[in-house]
Amino acid sequence: MTYKQIKWLILTIPTITIGLWEYVRHEYLLPYISMELGNWLAPVLVLLVTLLFLTQLFKLIEENQEELNRAKAVQAVLEEREKIARELHDGIAQSLFFLNAQVSQIERMKQAEALPLDKLKESVHRTNDYVRQAIANLRHAADADRNPWLQGMESLMDELRLETDMQFETTWDIPDSLLTAKEKVELLAIVREALLNIHKHADATRIRVQAMTTTTGWLCRIMDNGIGFEPEAIVSGSRYGLKMMRDRASNMSWILQIDRKDGETRVTIEGGA
């Protein structure tokens, strides 16, 4: 039954009910029912018909509205995934273009010692990261009940749970509207890289991810109870994962800090509103 049909039934049923009652009362029931009693019975009859029929129609309207809201939510998820996929595609295209330019430069060089291998490796690493992130976000079906752009991070956590004994605690209170599509992609990439670094190097058993709003914007923190980190690696940026995280945060004008407190390693990303 369509919404238009339900609406007309709600409008006409009480009118038809009172019309039929008045007709039957005046034609057949006047010898048995007084005018005063008939006037009292009319609203009672309308109330009974309302409870019997109109409540069912209202229930149908609520079900239709819930279905419509569900469809809108799914559409919103698909649109959000499309924006994120577009950002990822742009990142991959830029990295591949830079990689192609570096390879062309290598081909024109004559001296092997002059080859920019570090830049080439870094570009390959970035491209691989974008591809991995794109696959993680797009191979899973959209779920309207969850934050769509966080499903890639949740899928990585699910994979790590299967491979290790790590326990995850996630508290995400950053409103979806506070971040642009590009900011979501970059923040998700940093969080994913932090999780992968913990998995590879920290020997941690518990990871906590907290995200919240602040007076100046928002804050995201990844904490683990692993063995910690080497300060030299943080300062020198010799690890590509850490360097990539810093580069992403710097490009977005975010503050990224890595420290250790109360037996936990903390990666903190702060951004402005």
Tab-separated table of C-alpha atoms in Angstrom:
chain	number	residue	atom	x	y	z
A	1	MET	CA	0.000	0.000	0.000
A	2	THR	CA	1.392	3.348	-1.040
A	3	TYR	CA	1.797	6.372	1.215
A	4	LYS	CA	-0.855	8.255	-0.790
A	5	GLN	CA	-3.385	5.454	-0.352
A	6	ILE	CA	-2.723	5.283	3.392
A	7	LYS	CA	-3.136	9.047	3.705
A	8	TRP	CA	-6.516	9.035	1.955
A	9	LEU	CA	-7.737	6.124	4.072
A	10	ILE	CA	-6.804	7.986	7.249
A	11	LEU	CA	-8.705	11.040	6.022
A	12	THR	CA	-11.826	9.241	4.781
A	13	ILE	CA	-12.400	6.418	7.277
A	14	PRO	CA	-13.630	8.656	10.151
A	15	THR	CA	-15.834	10.632	7.739
A	16	ILE	CA	-17.346	7.490	6.207
A	17	THR	CA	-17.826	5.982	9.651
A	18	ILE	CA	-19.766	8.938	11.055
A	19	GLY	CA	-21.782	9.242	7.823
A	20	LEU	CA	-22.806	5.586	7.866
A	21	TRP	CA	-23.667	5.788	11.571
A	22	GLU	CA	-25.902	8.807	11.098
A	23	TYR	CA	-27.634	7.202	8.118
A	24	VAL	CA	-28.272	3.907	9.920
A	25	ARG	CA	-29.365	5.706	13.103
A	26	HIS	CA	-31.907	7.918	11.364
A	27	GLU	CA	-33.220	5.232	9.029
A	28	TYR	CA	-33.391	2.200	11.296
A	29	LEU	CA	-32.505	2.960	14.919
A	30	LEU	CA	-34.578	6.035	15.852
A	31	PRO	CA	-37.355	3.905	17.420
A	32	TYR	CA	-34.758	2.197	19.628
A	33	ILE	CA	-32.062	4.811	20.347
A	34	SER	CA	-32.775	8.335	21.549
A	35	MET	CA	-31.114	11.362	19.964
A	36	GLU	CA	-29.061	12.012	23.102
A	37	LEU	CA	-27.801	8.427	23.288
A	38	GLY	CA	-27.070	8.481	19.558
A	39	ASN	CA	-24.992	11.632	19.965
A	40	TRP	CA	-22.952	9.932	22.689
A	41	LEU	CA	-22.509	6.733	20.693
A	42	ALA	CA	-21.203	8.562	17.590
A	43	PRO	CA	-17.774	9.580	19.032
A	44	VAL	CA	-17.462	6.202	20.761
A	45	LEU	CA	-17.997	4.452	17.432
A	46	VAL	CA	-15.433	6.715	15.715
A	47	LEU	CA	-12.947	5.982	18.503
A	48	LEU	CA	-13.427	2.224	18.123
A	49	VAL	CA	-12.983	2.400	14.358
A	50	THR	CA	-9.876	4.567	14.854
A	51	LEU	CA	-8.346	2.078	17.271
A	52	LEU	CA	-9.214	-0.823	15.005
A	53	PHE	CA	-8.182	0.508	11.603
A	54	LEU	CA	-6.266	3.777	11.831
A	55	THR	CA	-3.662	2.460	14.280
A	56	GLN	CA	-2.766	-0.190	11.704
A	57	LEU	CA	-2.471	2.487	9.045
A	58	PHE	CA	-0.227	4.577	11.291
A	59	LYS	CA	1.910	1.495	11.845
A	60	LEU	CA	2.252	1.089	8.075
A	61	ILE	CA	3.345	4.739	7.810
A	62	GLU	CA	5.992	4.207	10.483
A	63	GLU	CA	7.290	1.107	8.709
A	64	ASN	CA	7.428	2.969	5.403
A	65	GLN	CA	9.252	5.859	7.089
A	66	GLU	CA	11.793	3.493	8.650
A	67	GLU	CA	12.383	1.866	5.284
A	68	LEU	CA	12.830	5.293	3.699
A	69	ASN	CA	15.287	6.345	6.413
A	70	ARG	CA	17.190	3.110	5.906
A	71	ALA	CA	17.394	3.731	2.160
A	72	LYS	CA	18.649	7.281	2.777
A	73	ALA	CA	21.259	5.992	5.211
A	74	VAL	CA	22.509	3.422	2.688
A	75	GLN	CA	22.649	6.130	0.023
A	76	ALA	CA	24.629	8.357	2.357
A	77	VAL	CA	27.062	5.500	3.011
A	78	LEU	CA	27.513	4.885	-0.708
A	79	GLU	CA	28.105	8.574	-1.361
A	80	GLU	CA	30.641	8.738	1.480
A	81	ARG	CA	32.468	5.667	0.172
A	82	GLU	CA	32.499	7.214	-3.290
A	83	LYS	CA	34.116	10.405	-1.971
A	84	ILE	CA	36.722	8.404	-0.063
A	85	ALA	CA	37.397	6.199	-3.084
A	86	ARG	CA	37.889	9.337	-5.186
A	87	GLU	CA	40.426	10.688	-2.698
A	88	LEU	CA	42.259	7.369	-2.674
A	89	HIS	CA	42.287	7.273	-6.440
A	90	ASP	CA	43.771	10.757	-6.568
A	91	GLY	CA	46.485	9.734	-4.103
A	92	ILE	CA	47.372	6.630	-6.110
A	93	ALA	CA	47.476	8.562	-9.361
A	94	GLN	CA	49.798	11.213	-7.909
A	95	SER	CA	52.133	8.621	-6.405
A	96	LEU	CA	52.299	6.633	-9.633
A	97	PHE	CA	52.979	9.790	-11.624
A	98	PHE	CA	55.873	10.679	-9.321
A	99	LEU	CA	57.163	7.100	-9.487
A	100	ASN	CA	57.064	7.168	-13.267
A	101	ALA	CA	58.977	10.444	-13.318
A	102	GLN	CA	61.649	9.027	-10.998
A	103	VAL	CA	62.027	5.895	-13.134
A	104	SER	CA	62.386	8.036	-16.248
A	105	GLN	CA	65.083	10.042	-14.504
A	106	ILE	CA	66.920	6.844	-13.562
A	107	GLU	CA	66.849	5.651	-17.140
A	108	ARG	CA	68.510	8.858	-18.287
A	109	MET	CA	71.270	8.666	-15.653
A	110	LYS	CA	74.635	7.156	-16.423
A	111	GLN	CA	76.148	6.898	-12.949
A	112	ALA	CA	74.598	4.338	-10.618
A	113	GLU	CA	75.681	6.153	-7.464
A	114	ALA	CA	73.522	9.120	-8.447
A	115	LEU	CA	70.303	7.096	-8.452
A	116	PRO	CA	67.666	8.502	-6.036
A	117	LEU	CA	66.847	5.107	-4.575
A	118	ASP	CA	65.560	6.444	-1.267
A	119	LYS	CA	62.967	8.631	-2.951
A	120	LEU	CA	62.005	5.777	-5.236
A	121	LYS	CA	61.520	3.391	-2.309
A	122	GLU	CA	59.484	5.970	-0.444
A	123	SER	CA	57.245	6.513	-3.452
A	124	VAL	CA	56.725	2.773	-3.865
A	125	HIS	CA	55.858	2.496	-0.196
A	126	ARG	CA	53.315	5.299	-0.448
A	127	THR	CA	51.726	3.737	-3.516
A	128	ASN	CA	51.517	0.373	-1.801
A	129	ASP	CA	49.896	2.018	1.203
A	130	TYR	CA	47.261	3.702	-0.931
A	131	VAL	CA	46.476	0.455	-2.750
A	132	ARG	CA	46.212	-1.490	0.496
A	133	GLN	CA	43.938	1.133	1.968
A	134	ALA	CA	41.737	1.249	-1.123
A	135	ILE	CA	41.299	-2.520	-1.062
A	136	ALA	CA	40.467	-2.538	2.640
A	137	ASN	CA	37.794	0.136	2.225
A	138	LEU	CA	36.154	-1.043	-0.976
A	139	ARG	CA	36.101	-4.838	-0.679
A	140	HIS	CA	33.664	-4.788	2.248
A	141	ALA	CA	29.951	-4.181	1.785
A	142	ALA	CA	28.602	-0.883	2.996
A	143	ASP	CA	26.939	-0.901	6.400
A	144	ALA	CA	24.577	1.984	7.120
A	145	ASP	CA	24.692	1.342	10.858
A	146	ARG	CA	28.409	2.096	11.145
A	147	ASN	CA	30.617	4.995	10.233
A	148	PRO	CA	31.396	4.128	6.592
A	149	TRP	CA	34.912	5.556	6.394
A	150	LEU	CA	35.970	3.721	9.584
A	151	GLN	CA	35.113	0.288	8.235
A	152	GLY	CA	38.604	-0.031	6.724
A	153	MET	CA	40.169	0.411	10.159
A	154	GLU	CA	37.703	-2.039	11.688
A	155	SER	CA	38.449	-4.625	9.002
A	156	LEU	CA	42.182	-4.316	9.764
A	157	MET	CA	41.451	-4.844	13.471
A	158	ASP	CA	39.445	-7.948	12.600
A	159	GLU	CA	42.379	-9.317	10.589
A	160	LEU	CA	44.833	-8.617	13.420
A	161	ARG	CA	42.524	-10.350	15.902
A	162	LEU	CA	42.626	-13.467	13.747
A	163	GLU	CA	46.429	-13.384	13.414
A	164	THR	CA	47.331	-12.423	17.000
A	165	ASP	CA	45.964	-12.326	20.544
A	166	MET	CA	45.693	-8.537	20.570
A	167	GLN	CA	42.643	-6.971	22.183
A	168	PHE	CA	41.187	-3.744	20.789
A	169	GLU	CA	39.217	-0.984	22.480
A	170	THR	CA	37.801	1.699	20.205
A	171	THR	CA	36.068	4.906	21.257
A	172	TRP	CA	35.285	7.211	18.333
A	173	ASP	CA	33.454	10.421	19.205
A	174	ILE	CA	34.550	12.695	16.354
A	175	PRO	CA	31.411	13.787	14.445
A	176	ASP	CA	31.414	12.676	10.844
A	177	SER	CA	30.744	16.230	9.663
A	178	LEU	CA	33.851	17.601	11.391
A	179	LEU	CA	36.230	16.065	8.831
A	180	THR	CA	36.356	16.451	5.062
A	181	ALA	CA	36.711	13.447	2.788
A	182	LYS	CA	40.439	14.097	2.338
A	183	GLU	CA	40.957	14.513	6.092
A	184	LYS	CA	39.184	11.202	6.698
A	185	VAL	CA	41.453	9.451	4.203
A	186	GLU	CA	44.630	10.910	5.704
A	187	LEU	CA	43.597	10.278	9.304
A	188	LEU	CA	42.551	6.731	8.516
A	189	ALA	CA	45.891	6.122	6.766
A	190	ILE	CA	47.821	7.321	9.835
A	191	VAL	CA	45.746	5.156	12.184
A	192	ARG	CA	46.169	2.110	9.956
A	193	GLU	CA	49.931	2.638	9.724
A	194	ALA	CA	50.144	2.994	13.509
A	195	LEU	CA	48.230	-0.262	13.962
A	196	LEU	CA	50.478	-2.069	11.488
A	197	ASN	CA	53.621	-0.743	13.210
A	198	ILE	CA	52.317	-2.006	16.552
A	199	HIS	CA	51.593	-5.381	14.996
A	200	LYS	CA	55.080	-5.648	13.436
A	201	HIS	CA	57.329	-4.172	16.113
A	202	ALA	CA	55.636	-3.647	19.486
A	203	ASP	CA	54.700	-7.165	20.654
A	204	ALA	CA	51.596	-5.604	22.206
A	205	THR	CA	48.589	-7.468	23.586
A	206	ARG	CA	46.221	-4.523	23.989
A	207	ILE	CA	45.526	-1.553	21.739
A	208	ARG	CA	43.253	1.368	22.472
A	209	VAL	CA	42.039	3.845	19.876
A	210	GLN	CA	40.403	6.994	21.203
A	211	ALA	CA	39.056	9.897	19.157
A	212	MET	CA	37.315	12.911	20.610
A	213	THR	CA	36.584	16.565	20.033
A	214	THR	CA	38.542	19.282	21.817
A	215	THR	CA	38.081	22.996	22.362
A	216	THR	CA	40.244	23.695	19.317
A	217	GLY	CA	39.250	20.797	17.057
A	218	TRP	CA	39.759	17.069	17.554
A	219	LEU	CA	42.260	14.530	18.877
A	220	CYS	CA	42.939	10.916	17.923
A	221	ARG	CA	45.208	8.723	20.046
A	222	ILE	CA	46.445	5.148	19.513
A	223	MET	CA	47.891	3.472	22.616
A	224	ASP	CA	49.486	0.062	23.083
A	225	ASN	CA	51.161	-1.831	25.917
A	226	GLY	CA	54.062	-3.059	23.786
A	227	ILE	CA	57.812	-2.852	24.268
A	228	GLY	CA	58.032	0.774	23.240
A	229	PHE	CA	60.094	2.478	20.547
A	230	GLU	CA	63.589	3.608	19.756
A	231	PRO	CA	63.941	7.382	20.198
A	232	GLU	CA	66.577	7.480	17.466
A	233	ALA	CA	64.113	6.085	14.947
A	234	ILE	CA	61.556	8.713	15.899
A	235	VAL	CA	64.010	11.584	15.588
A	236	SER	CA	65.835	10.430	12.478
A	237	GLY	CA	62.738	9.225	10.650
A	238	SER	CA	64.606	6.183	9.361
A	239	ARG	CA	61.485	4.037	9.417
A	240	TYR	CA	59.288	4.593	6.412
A	241	GLY	CA	56.082	3.958	8.375
A	242	LEU	CA	56.853	6.662	10.924
A	243	LYS	CA	58.054	9.036	8.233
A	244	MET	CA	54.883	8.489	6.227
A	245	MET	CA	52.750	9.241	9.276
A	246	ARG	CA	54.678	12.450	9.945
A	247	ASP	CA	54.500	13.517	6.298
A	248	ARG	CA	50.746	12.969	6.163
A	249	ALA	CA	50.173	14.898	9.383
A	250	SER	CA	52.461	17.708	8.219
A	251	ASN	CA	50.697	17.983	4.863
A	252	MET	CA	47.362	18.376	6.671
A	253	SER	CA	48.818	20.869	9.196
A	254	TRP	CA	48.147	18.420	12.022
A	255	ILE	CA	50.287	17.815	15.095
A	256	LEU	CA	51.625	14.275	15.476
A	257	GLN	CA	53.379	13.205	18.680
A	258	ILE	CA	54.809	9.848	19.701
A	259	ASP	CA	55.658	9.317	23.356
A	260	ARG	CA	55.460	6.780	26.146
A	261	LYS	CA	53.516	7.184	29.384
A	262	ASP	CA	52.407	4.789	32.131
A	263	GLY	CA	53.809	1.777	30.294
A	264	GLU	CA	52.015	2.620	27.041
A	265	THR	CA	53.253	3.934	23.712
A	266	ARG	CA	51.024	6.733	22.467
A	267	VAL	CA	50.583	8.086	18.957
A	268	THR	CA	48.587	11.323	19.122
A	269	ILE	CA	47.187	13.249	16.149
A	270	GLU	CA	45.638	16.664	16.758
A	271	GLY	CA	43.753	18.691	14.203
A	272	GLY	CA	41.919	21.979	14.203
A	273	ALA	CA	38.251	22.477	13.467
